CSV table of C-alpha atoms and ligand atoms in Angstrom, one decimal:
chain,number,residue,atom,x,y,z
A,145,UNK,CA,-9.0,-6.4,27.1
A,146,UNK,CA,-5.2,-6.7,26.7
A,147,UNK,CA,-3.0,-3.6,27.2
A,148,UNK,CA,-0.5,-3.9,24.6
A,149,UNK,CA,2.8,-1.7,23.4
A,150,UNK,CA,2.4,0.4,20.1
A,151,UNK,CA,3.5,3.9,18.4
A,152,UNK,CA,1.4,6.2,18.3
A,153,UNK,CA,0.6,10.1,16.8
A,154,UNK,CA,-1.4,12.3,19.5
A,155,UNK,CA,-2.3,15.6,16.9
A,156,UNK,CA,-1.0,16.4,13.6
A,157,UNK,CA,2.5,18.3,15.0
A,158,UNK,CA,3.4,15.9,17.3
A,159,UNK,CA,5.7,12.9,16.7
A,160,UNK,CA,4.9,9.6,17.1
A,161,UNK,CA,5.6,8.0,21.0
A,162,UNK,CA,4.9,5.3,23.1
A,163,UNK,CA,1.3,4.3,23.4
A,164,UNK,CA,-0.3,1.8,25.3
A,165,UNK,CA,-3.4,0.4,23.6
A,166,UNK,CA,-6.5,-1.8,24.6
A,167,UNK,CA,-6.7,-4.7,22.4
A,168,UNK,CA,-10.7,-6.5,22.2
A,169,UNK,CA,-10.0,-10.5,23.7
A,170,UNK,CA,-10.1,-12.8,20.9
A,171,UNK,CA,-13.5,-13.5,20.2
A,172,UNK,CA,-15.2,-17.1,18.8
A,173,UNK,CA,-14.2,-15.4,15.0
A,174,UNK,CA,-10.8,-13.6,16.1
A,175,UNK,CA,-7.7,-14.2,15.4
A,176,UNK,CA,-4.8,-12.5,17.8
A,177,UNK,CA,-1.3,-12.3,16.4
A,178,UNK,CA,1.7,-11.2,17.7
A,179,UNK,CA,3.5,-8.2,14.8
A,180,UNK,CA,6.5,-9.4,13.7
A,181,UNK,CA,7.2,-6.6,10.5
A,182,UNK,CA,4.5,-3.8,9.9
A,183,UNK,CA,5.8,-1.8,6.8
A,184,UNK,CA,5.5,2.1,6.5
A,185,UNK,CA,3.0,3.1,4.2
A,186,UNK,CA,2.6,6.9,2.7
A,187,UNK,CA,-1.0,6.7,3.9
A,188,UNK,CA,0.4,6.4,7.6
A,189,UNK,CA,2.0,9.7,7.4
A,190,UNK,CA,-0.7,11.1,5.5
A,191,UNK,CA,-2.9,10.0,7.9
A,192,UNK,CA,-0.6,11.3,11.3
A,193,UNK,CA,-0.3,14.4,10.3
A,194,UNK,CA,-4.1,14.7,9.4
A,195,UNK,CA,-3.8,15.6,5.9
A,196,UNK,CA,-6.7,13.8,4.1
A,197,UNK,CA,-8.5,15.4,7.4
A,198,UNK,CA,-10.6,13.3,9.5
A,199,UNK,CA,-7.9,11.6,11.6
A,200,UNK,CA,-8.9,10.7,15.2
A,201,UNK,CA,-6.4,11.0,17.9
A,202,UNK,CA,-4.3,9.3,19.0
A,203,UNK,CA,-3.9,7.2,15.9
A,204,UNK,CA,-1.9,4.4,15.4
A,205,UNK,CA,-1.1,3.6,11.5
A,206,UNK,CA,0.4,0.6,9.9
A,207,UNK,CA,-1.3,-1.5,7.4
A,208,UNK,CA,1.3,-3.6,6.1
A,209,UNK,CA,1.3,-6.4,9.0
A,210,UNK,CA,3.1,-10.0,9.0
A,211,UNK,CA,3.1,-11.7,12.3
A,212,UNK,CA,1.9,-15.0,13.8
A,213,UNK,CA,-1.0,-16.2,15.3
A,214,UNK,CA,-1.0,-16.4,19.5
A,215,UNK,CA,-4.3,-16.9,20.1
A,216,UNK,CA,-7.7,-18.2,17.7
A,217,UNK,CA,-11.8,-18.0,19.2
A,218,UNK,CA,-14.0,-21.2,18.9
A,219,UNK,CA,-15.0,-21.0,15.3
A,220,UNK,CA,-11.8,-19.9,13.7
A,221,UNK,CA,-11.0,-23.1,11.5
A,222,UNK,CA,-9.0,-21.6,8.5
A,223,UNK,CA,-5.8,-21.0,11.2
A,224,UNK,CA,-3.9,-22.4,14.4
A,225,UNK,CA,-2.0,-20.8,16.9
A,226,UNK,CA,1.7,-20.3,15.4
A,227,UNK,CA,0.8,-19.8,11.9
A,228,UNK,CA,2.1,-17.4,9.9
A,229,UNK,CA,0.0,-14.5,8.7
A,230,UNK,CA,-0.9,-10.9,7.6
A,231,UNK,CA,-3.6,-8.4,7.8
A,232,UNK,CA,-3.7,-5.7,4.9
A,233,UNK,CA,-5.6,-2.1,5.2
A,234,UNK,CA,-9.0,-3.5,5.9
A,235,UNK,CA,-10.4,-5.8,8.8
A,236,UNK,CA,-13.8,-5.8,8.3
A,237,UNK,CA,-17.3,-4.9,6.1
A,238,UNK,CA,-20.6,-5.4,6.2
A,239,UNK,CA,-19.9,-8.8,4.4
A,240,UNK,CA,-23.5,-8.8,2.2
A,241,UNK,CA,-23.8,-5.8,-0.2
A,242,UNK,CA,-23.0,-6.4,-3.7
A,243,UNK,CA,-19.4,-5.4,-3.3
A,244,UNK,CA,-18.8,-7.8,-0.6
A,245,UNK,CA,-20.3,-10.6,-2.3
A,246,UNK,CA,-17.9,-10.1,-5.2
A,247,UNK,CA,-15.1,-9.8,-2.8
A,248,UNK,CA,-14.6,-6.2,-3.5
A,249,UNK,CA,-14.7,-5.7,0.5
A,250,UNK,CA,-12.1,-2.2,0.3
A,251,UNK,CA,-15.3,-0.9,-1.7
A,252,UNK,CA,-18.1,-2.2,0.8
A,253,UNK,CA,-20.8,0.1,0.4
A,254,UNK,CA,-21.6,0.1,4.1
A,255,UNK,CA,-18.2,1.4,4.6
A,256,UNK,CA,-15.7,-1.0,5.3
A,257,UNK,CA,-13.6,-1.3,8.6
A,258,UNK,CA,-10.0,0.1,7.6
A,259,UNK,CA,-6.9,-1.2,9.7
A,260,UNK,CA,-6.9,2.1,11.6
A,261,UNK,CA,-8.1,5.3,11.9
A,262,UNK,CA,-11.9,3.5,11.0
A,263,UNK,CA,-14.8,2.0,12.8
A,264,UNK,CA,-15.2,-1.5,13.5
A,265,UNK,CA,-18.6,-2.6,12.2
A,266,UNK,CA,-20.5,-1.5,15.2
A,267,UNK,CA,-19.1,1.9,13.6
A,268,UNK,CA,-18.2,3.3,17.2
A,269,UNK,CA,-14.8,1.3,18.0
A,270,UNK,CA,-12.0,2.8,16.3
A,271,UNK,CA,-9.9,0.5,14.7
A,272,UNK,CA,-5.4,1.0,15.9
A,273,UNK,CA,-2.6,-0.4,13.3
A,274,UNK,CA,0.3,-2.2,13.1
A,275,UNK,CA,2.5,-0.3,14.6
A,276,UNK,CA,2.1,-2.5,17.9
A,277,UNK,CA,3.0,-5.6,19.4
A,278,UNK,CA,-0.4,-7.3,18.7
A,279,UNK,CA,-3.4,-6.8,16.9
A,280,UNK,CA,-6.8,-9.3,16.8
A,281,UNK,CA,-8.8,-9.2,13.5
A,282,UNK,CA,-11.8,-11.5,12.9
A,283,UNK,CA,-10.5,-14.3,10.2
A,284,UNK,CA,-11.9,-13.5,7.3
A,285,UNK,CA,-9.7,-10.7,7.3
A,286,UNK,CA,-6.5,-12.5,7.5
A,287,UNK,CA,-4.1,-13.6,4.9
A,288,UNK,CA,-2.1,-16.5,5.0
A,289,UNK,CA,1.4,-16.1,4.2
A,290,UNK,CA,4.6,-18.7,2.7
A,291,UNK,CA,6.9,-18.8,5.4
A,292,UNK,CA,9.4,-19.3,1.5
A,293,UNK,CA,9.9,-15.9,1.9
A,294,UNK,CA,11.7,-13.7,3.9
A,295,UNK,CA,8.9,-11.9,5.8
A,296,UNK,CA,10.3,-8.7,6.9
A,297,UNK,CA,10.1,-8.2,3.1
A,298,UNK,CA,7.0,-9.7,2.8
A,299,UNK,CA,5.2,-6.8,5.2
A,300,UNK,CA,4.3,-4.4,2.2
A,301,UNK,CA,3.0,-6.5,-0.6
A,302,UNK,CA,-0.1,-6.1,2.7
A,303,UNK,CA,-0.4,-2.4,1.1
A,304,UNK,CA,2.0,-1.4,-1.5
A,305,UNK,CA,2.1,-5.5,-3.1
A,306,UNK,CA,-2.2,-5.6,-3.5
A,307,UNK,CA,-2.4,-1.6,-4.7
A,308,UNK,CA,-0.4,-2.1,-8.0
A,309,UNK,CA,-1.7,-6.2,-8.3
A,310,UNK,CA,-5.0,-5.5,-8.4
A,311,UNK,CA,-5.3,-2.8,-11.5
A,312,UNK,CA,-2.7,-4.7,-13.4
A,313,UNK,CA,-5.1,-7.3,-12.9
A,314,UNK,CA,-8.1,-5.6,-13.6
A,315,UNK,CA,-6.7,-3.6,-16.5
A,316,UNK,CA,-5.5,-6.6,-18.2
A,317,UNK,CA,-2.1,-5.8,-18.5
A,318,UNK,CA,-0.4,-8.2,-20.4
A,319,UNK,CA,3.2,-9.5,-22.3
A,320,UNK,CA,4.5,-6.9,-24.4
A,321,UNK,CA,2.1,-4.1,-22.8
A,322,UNK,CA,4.3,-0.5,-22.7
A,323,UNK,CA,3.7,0.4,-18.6
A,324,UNK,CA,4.9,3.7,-16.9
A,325,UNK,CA,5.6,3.9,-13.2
A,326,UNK,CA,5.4,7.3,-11.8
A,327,UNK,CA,6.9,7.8,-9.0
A,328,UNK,CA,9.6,5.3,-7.7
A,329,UNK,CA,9.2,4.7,-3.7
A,330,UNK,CA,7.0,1.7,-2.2
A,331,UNK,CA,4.1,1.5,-4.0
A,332,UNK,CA,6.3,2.2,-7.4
A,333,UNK,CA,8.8,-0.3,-6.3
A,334,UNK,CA,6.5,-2.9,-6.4
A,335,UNK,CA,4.5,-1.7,-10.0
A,336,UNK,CA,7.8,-2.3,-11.4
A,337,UNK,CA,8.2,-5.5,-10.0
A,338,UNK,CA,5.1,-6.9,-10.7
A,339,UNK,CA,4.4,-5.2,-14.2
A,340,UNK,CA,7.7,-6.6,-15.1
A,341,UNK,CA,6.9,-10.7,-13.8
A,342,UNK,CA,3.6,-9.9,-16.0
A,343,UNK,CA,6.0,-9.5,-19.0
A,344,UNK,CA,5.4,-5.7,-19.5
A,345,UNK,CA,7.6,-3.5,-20.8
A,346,UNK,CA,8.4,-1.0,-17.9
A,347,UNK,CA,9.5,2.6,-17.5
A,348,UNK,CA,10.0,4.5,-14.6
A,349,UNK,CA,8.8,8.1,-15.0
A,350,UNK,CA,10.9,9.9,-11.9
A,351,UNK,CA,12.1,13.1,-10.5
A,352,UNK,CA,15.2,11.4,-8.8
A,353,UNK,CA,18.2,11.1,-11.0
A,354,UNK,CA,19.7,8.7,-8.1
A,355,UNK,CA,17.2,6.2,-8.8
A,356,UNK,CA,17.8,5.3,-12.1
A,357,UNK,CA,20.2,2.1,-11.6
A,358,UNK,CA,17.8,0.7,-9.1
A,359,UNK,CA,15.0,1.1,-11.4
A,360,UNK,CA,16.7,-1.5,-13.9
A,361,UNK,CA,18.1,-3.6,-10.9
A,362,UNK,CA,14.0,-3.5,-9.6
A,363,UNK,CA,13.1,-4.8,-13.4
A,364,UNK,CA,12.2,-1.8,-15.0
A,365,UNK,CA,13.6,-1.5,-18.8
A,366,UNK,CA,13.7,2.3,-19.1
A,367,UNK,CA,14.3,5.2,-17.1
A,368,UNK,CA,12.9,8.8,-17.9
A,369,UNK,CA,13.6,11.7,-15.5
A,370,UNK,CA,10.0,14.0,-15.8
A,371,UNK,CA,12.0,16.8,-14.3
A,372,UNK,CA,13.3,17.0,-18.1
A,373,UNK,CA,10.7,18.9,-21.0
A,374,UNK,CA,12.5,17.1,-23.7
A,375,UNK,CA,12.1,13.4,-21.8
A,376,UNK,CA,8.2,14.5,-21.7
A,377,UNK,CA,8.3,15.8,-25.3
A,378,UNK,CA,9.5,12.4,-26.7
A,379,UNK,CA,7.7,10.1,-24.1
A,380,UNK,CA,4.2,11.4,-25.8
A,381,UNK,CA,1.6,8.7,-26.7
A,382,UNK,CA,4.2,6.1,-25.6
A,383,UNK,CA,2.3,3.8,-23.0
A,384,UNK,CA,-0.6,2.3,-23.3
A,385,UNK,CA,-0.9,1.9,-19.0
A,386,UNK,CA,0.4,4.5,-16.2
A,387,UNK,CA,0.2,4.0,-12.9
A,388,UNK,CA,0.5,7.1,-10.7
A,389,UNK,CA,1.9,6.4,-7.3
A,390,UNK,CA,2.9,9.8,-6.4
A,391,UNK,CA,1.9,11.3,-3.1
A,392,UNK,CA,2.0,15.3,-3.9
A,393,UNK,CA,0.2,17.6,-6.0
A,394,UNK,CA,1.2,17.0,-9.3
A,395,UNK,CA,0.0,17.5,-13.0
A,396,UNK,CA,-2.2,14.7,-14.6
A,397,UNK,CA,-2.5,16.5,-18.1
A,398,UNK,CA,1.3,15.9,-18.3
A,399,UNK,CA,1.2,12.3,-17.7
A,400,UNK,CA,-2.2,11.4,-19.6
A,401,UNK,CA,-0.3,13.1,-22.8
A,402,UNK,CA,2.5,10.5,-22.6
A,403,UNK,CA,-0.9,7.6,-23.3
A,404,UNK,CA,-1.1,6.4,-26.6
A,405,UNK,CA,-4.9,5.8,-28.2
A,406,UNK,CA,-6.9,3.7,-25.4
A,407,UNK,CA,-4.5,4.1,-22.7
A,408,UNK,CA,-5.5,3.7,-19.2
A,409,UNK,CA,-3.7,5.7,-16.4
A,410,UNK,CA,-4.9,4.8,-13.0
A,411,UNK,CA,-4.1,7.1,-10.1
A,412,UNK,CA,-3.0,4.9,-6.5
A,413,UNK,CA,-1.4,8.0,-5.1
A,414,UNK,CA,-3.6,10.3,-2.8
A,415,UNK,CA,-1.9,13.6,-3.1
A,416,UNK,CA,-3.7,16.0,-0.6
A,417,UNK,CA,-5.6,18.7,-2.9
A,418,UNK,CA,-7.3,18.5,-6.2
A,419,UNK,CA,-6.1,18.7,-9.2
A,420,UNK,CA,-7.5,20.1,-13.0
A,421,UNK,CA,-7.7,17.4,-15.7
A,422,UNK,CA,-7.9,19.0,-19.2
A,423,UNK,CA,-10.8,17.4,-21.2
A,424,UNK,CA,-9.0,17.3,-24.3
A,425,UNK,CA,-6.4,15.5,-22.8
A,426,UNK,CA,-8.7,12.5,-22.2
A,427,UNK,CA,-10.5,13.1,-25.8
A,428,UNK,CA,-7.6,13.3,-27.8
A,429,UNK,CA,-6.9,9.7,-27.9
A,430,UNK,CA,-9.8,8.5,-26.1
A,431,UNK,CA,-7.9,8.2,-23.1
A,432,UNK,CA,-9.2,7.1,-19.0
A,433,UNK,CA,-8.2,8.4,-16.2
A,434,UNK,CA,-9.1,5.9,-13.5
A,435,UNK,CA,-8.6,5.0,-9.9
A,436,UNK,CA,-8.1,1.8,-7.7
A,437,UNK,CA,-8.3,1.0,-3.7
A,438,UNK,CA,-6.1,-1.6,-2.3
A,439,UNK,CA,-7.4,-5.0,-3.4
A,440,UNK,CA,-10.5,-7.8,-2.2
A,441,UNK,CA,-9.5,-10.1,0.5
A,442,UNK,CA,-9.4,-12.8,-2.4
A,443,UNK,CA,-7.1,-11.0,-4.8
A,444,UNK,CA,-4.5,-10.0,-1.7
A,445,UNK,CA,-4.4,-13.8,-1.1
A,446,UNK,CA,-4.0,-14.3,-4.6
A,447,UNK,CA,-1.4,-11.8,-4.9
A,448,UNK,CA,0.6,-13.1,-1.8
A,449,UNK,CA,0.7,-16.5,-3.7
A,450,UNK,CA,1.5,-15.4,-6.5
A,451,UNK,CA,4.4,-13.3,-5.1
A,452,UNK,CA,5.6,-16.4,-3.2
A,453,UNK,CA,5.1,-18.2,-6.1
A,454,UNK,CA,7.6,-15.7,-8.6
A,455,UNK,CA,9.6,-14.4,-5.5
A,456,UNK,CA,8.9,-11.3,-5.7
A,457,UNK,CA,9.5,-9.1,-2.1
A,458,UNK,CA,9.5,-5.2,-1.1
A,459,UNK,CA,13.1,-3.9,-1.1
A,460,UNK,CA,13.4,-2.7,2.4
A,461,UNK,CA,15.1,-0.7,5.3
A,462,UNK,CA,14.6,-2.6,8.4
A,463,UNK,CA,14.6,0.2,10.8
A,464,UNK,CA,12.8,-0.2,15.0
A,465,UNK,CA,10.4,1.3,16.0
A,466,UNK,CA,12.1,4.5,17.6
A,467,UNK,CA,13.6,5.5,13.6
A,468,UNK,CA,9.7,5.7,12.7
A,469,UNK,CA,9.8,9.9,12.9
A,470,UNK,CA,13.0,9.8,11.1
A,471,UNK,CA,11.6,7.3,8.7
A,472,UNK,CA,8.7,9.9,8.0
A,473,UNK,CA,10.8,12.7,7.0
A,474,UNK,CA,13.1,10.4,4.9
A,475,UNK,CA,9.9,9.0,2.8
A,476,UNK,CA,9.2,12.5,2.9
A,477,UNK,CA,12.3,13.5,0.5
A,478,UNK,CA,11.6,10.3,-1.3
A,479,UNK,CA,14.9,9.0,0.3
A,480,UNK,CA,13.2,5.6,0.5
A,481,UNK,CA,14.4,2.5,-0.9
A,482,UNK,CA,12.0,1.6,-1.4
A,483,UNK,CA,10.0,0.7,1.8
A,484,UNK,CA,11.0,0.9,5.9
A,485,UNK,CA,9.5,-1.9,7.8
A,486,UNK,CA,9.5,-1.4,11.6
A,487,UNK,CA,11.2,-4.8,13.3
A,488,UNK,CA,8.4,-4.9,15.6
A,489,UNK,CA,10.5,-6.7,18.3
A,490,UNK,CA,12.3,-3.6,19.1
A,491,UNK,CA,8.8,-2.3,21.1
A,492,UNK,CA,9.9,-4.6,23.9
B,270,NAP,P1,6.3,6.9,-1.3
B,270,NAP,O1,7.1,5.7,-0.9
B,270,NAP,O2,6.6,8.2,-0.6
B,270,NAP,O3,6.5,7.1,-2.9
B,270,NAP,C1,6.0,8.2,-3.6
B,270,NAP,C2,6.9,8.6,-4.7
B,270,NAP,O4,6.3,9.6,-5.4
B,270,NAP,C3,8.2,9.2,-4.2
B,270,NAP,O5,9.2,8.2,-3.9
B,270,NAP,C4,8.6,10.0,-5.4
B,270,NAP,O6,9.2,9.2,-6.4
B,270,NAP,C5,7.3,10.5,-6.0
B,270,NAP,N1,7.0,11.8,-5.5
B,270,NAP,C6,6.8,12.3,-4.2
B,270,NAP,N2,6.5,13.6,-4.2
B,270,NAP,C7,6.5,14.0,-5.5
B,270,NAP,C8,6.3,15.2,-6.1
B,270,NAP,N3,6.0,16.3,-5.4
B,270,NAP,N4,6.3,15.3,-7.5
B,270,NAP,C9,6.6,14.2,-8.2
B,270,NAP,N5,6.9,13.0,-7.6
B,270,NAP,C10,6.8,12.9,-6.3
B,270,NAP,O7,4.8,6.6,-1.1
B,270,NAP,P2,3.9,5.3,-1.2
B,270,NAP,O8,3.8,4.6,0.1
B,270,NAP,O9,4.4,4.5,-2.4
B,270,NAP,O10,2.5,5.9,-1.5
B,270,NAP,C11,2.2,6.7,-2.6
B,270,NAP,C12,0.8,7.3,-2.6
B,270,NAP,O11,-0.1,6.2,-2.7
B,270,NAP,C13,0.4,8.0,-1.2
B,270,NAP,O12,-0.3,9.1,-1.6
B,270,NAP,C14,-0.4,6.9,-0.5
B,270,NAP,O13,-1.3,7.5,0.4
B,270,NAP,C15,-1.1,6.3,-1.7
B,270,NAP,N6,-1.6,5.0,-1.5
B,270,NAP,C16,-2.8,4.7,-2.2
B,270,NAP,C17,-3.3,3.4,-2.1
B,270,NAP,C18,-4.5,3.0,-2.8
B,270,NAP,O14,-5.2,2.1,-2.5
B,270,NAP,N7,-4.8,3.7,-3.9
B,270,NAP,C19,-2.7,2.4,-1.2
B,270,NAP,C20,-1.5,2.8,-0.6
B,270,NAP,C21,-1.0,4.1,-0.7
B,270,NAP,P3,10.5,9.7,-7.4
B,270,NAP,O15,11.5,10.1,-6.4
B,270,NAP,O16,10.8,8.5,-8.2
B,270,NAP,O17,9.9,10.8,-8.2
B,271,ZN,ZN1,-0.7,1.7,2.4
């Protein structure tokens, strides 16, 4: 074991505070790497404050992890000590049901090993984030990452780059394809940006008038405030993809009515309680309502080369570690632009 530094939440009230965590040895499949960047994700706060329910104390979040390798076991050939890498929201699965075999690990049906908060696959150690000054994940769970890019920005394609990849991916979203972004903080951010590379036609669908000139600046070619009846009125059977990022309860009949014939509206965000979906809103139109999770270890490396390949990075606020409460309550008031990443040097 190795004690190292991290953040951590010790019930659902209290703020995050100094922790200090065990840390497994590396062993003949580990990688250990030091954190350079660990982004702040919505799920983190979601998940130190216990609203999903089922979080284990003390918990350490952070899922969107660059750093570089310090130490590799005996069998670790893909990396070598001082290489740049990331780890994503997943570090393990059962690595042979049908999901894992297609490289759809985040849906392993064994229940894969999330970056914290989770069981490793011996489903009794619980699993810490990256919100520390190390972390050792076996290597088939690592990402390599260009060392093109500047990497503090690179953190939250991890989380926020993969989530809004992989349904554009899957969903076929293509040139001249009319895509809505709901909700503009990190995981939005990055819809925009990648929608846009894919040559969509993008429009934000926000609540925050002050976002509107970053929203073309990010690559989005329309703006629509949704706090507006007449914006929704006129926006009806406009798009034929939305993705949902937002975080709080909300109503999907409103969005799903702004799909033209066949559109697809895929829900990312996690918003705490249920919500009602209006049949008729889904048969008028022959509409879907769908969901995705993250991405496959295969498509996050695709993604991360693909990013580095059409520069694409998270807008961020580099904040250290003792801004992470502040952080929370800023993300909180969607006063986020459009991710904080934790400069994990300032744990020492
Ligand atoms: P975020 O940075 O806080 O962005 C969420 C955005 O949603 C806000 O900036 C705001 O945008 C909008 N919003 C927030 N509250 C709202 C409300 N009450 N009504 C309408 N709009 C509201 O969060 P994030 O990190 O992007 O994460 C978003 C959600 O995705 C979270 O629930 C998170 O847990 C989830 N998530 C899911 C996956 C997945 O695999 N599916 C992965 C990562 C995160 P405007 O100001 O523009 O309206
Ligand atoms: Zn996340």
């Amino acid at each position: 074991m190795t004690t190292v530094k991290s953040y951590a939440a010790q019930s659902a009230e209290k703020p995050l505070a100094p922790f200090q965590l065990n840390r497994r040895e590396p062993g003949a499949d580990d990688v250990e790497i030091k954190i350079l960047y660990c982004g702040v994700c919505h799920s983190d706060i979601h998940t130190a404050r216990n609203e999903w329910g089922g979080t284990m104390y003390p918990v350490v979040p952070g899922h969107e992890i660059v750093g570089k390798v310090t130490r590799v076991g005996q069998n670790v050939s893909r990396f070598k000590i001082g290489d740049t890498v990331g780890v994503g929201c997943f570090v393990d699965s059962c690595g042979h049901c049908q999901n894992c075999e297609e490289h759809l690990e985040q849906y392993c049906e064994n229940g894969s090993s999330q970056t914290y908060n989770s069981h490793l696959q011996d489903k009794k150690t619980i699993t810490y984030g990256g919100y520390s000054s190390h972390i050792v994940v076996t290597q088939k769970f690592v990402l390599s990452v260009s060392d093109k890019l500047p990497l503090e920005k690179v953190a939250p394609l991890l989380c926020a780059g993969i989530t809004t990849y992989s349904p554009l991916k899957h969903w076929n979203v293509k040139a001249g394809d009319k895509v809505a972004v709901v909700g503009l903080g990190g995981l939005g951010h990055m819809a925009v940006k990648i929608a846009a590379s894919m040559g969509a036609e993008v429009t934000v669908l926000s609540r925050s008038k002050s976002k509107e000139k970053d929203a073309q600046e990010l690559g989005a070619h329309h703006f629509e405030l949704t706090t507006e009846k007449e914006n929704m009125d006129r926006l009806k059977s406009s798009f034929n993809f939305i993705i949902d990022t937002v975080s709080a309860e909300h109503d999907y009949n409103d969005y799903l009515a702004l799909l033209r014939t066949n559109g697809v509206m895929v829900l990312l965000g996690v918003p705490p309680t249920p919500s009602a979906v209006s049949a008729s809103r889904l048969i008028g139109g022959r509409r879907s309502l769908v969901g995705s999770l993250v991405g496959g270890i295969k498509e996050t490396q695709e993604m991360l080369d693909y990013c580095a390949e059409h520069n694409i990075t998270s807008d961020i606020e580099l904040i250290n570690i003792d801004q992470i409460n502040e952080a929370y309550e800023r993300t909180l008031t969607g006063d986020v632009h459009y991710r904080f990443v934790i400069d994990m040097a300032s744990l020492n």
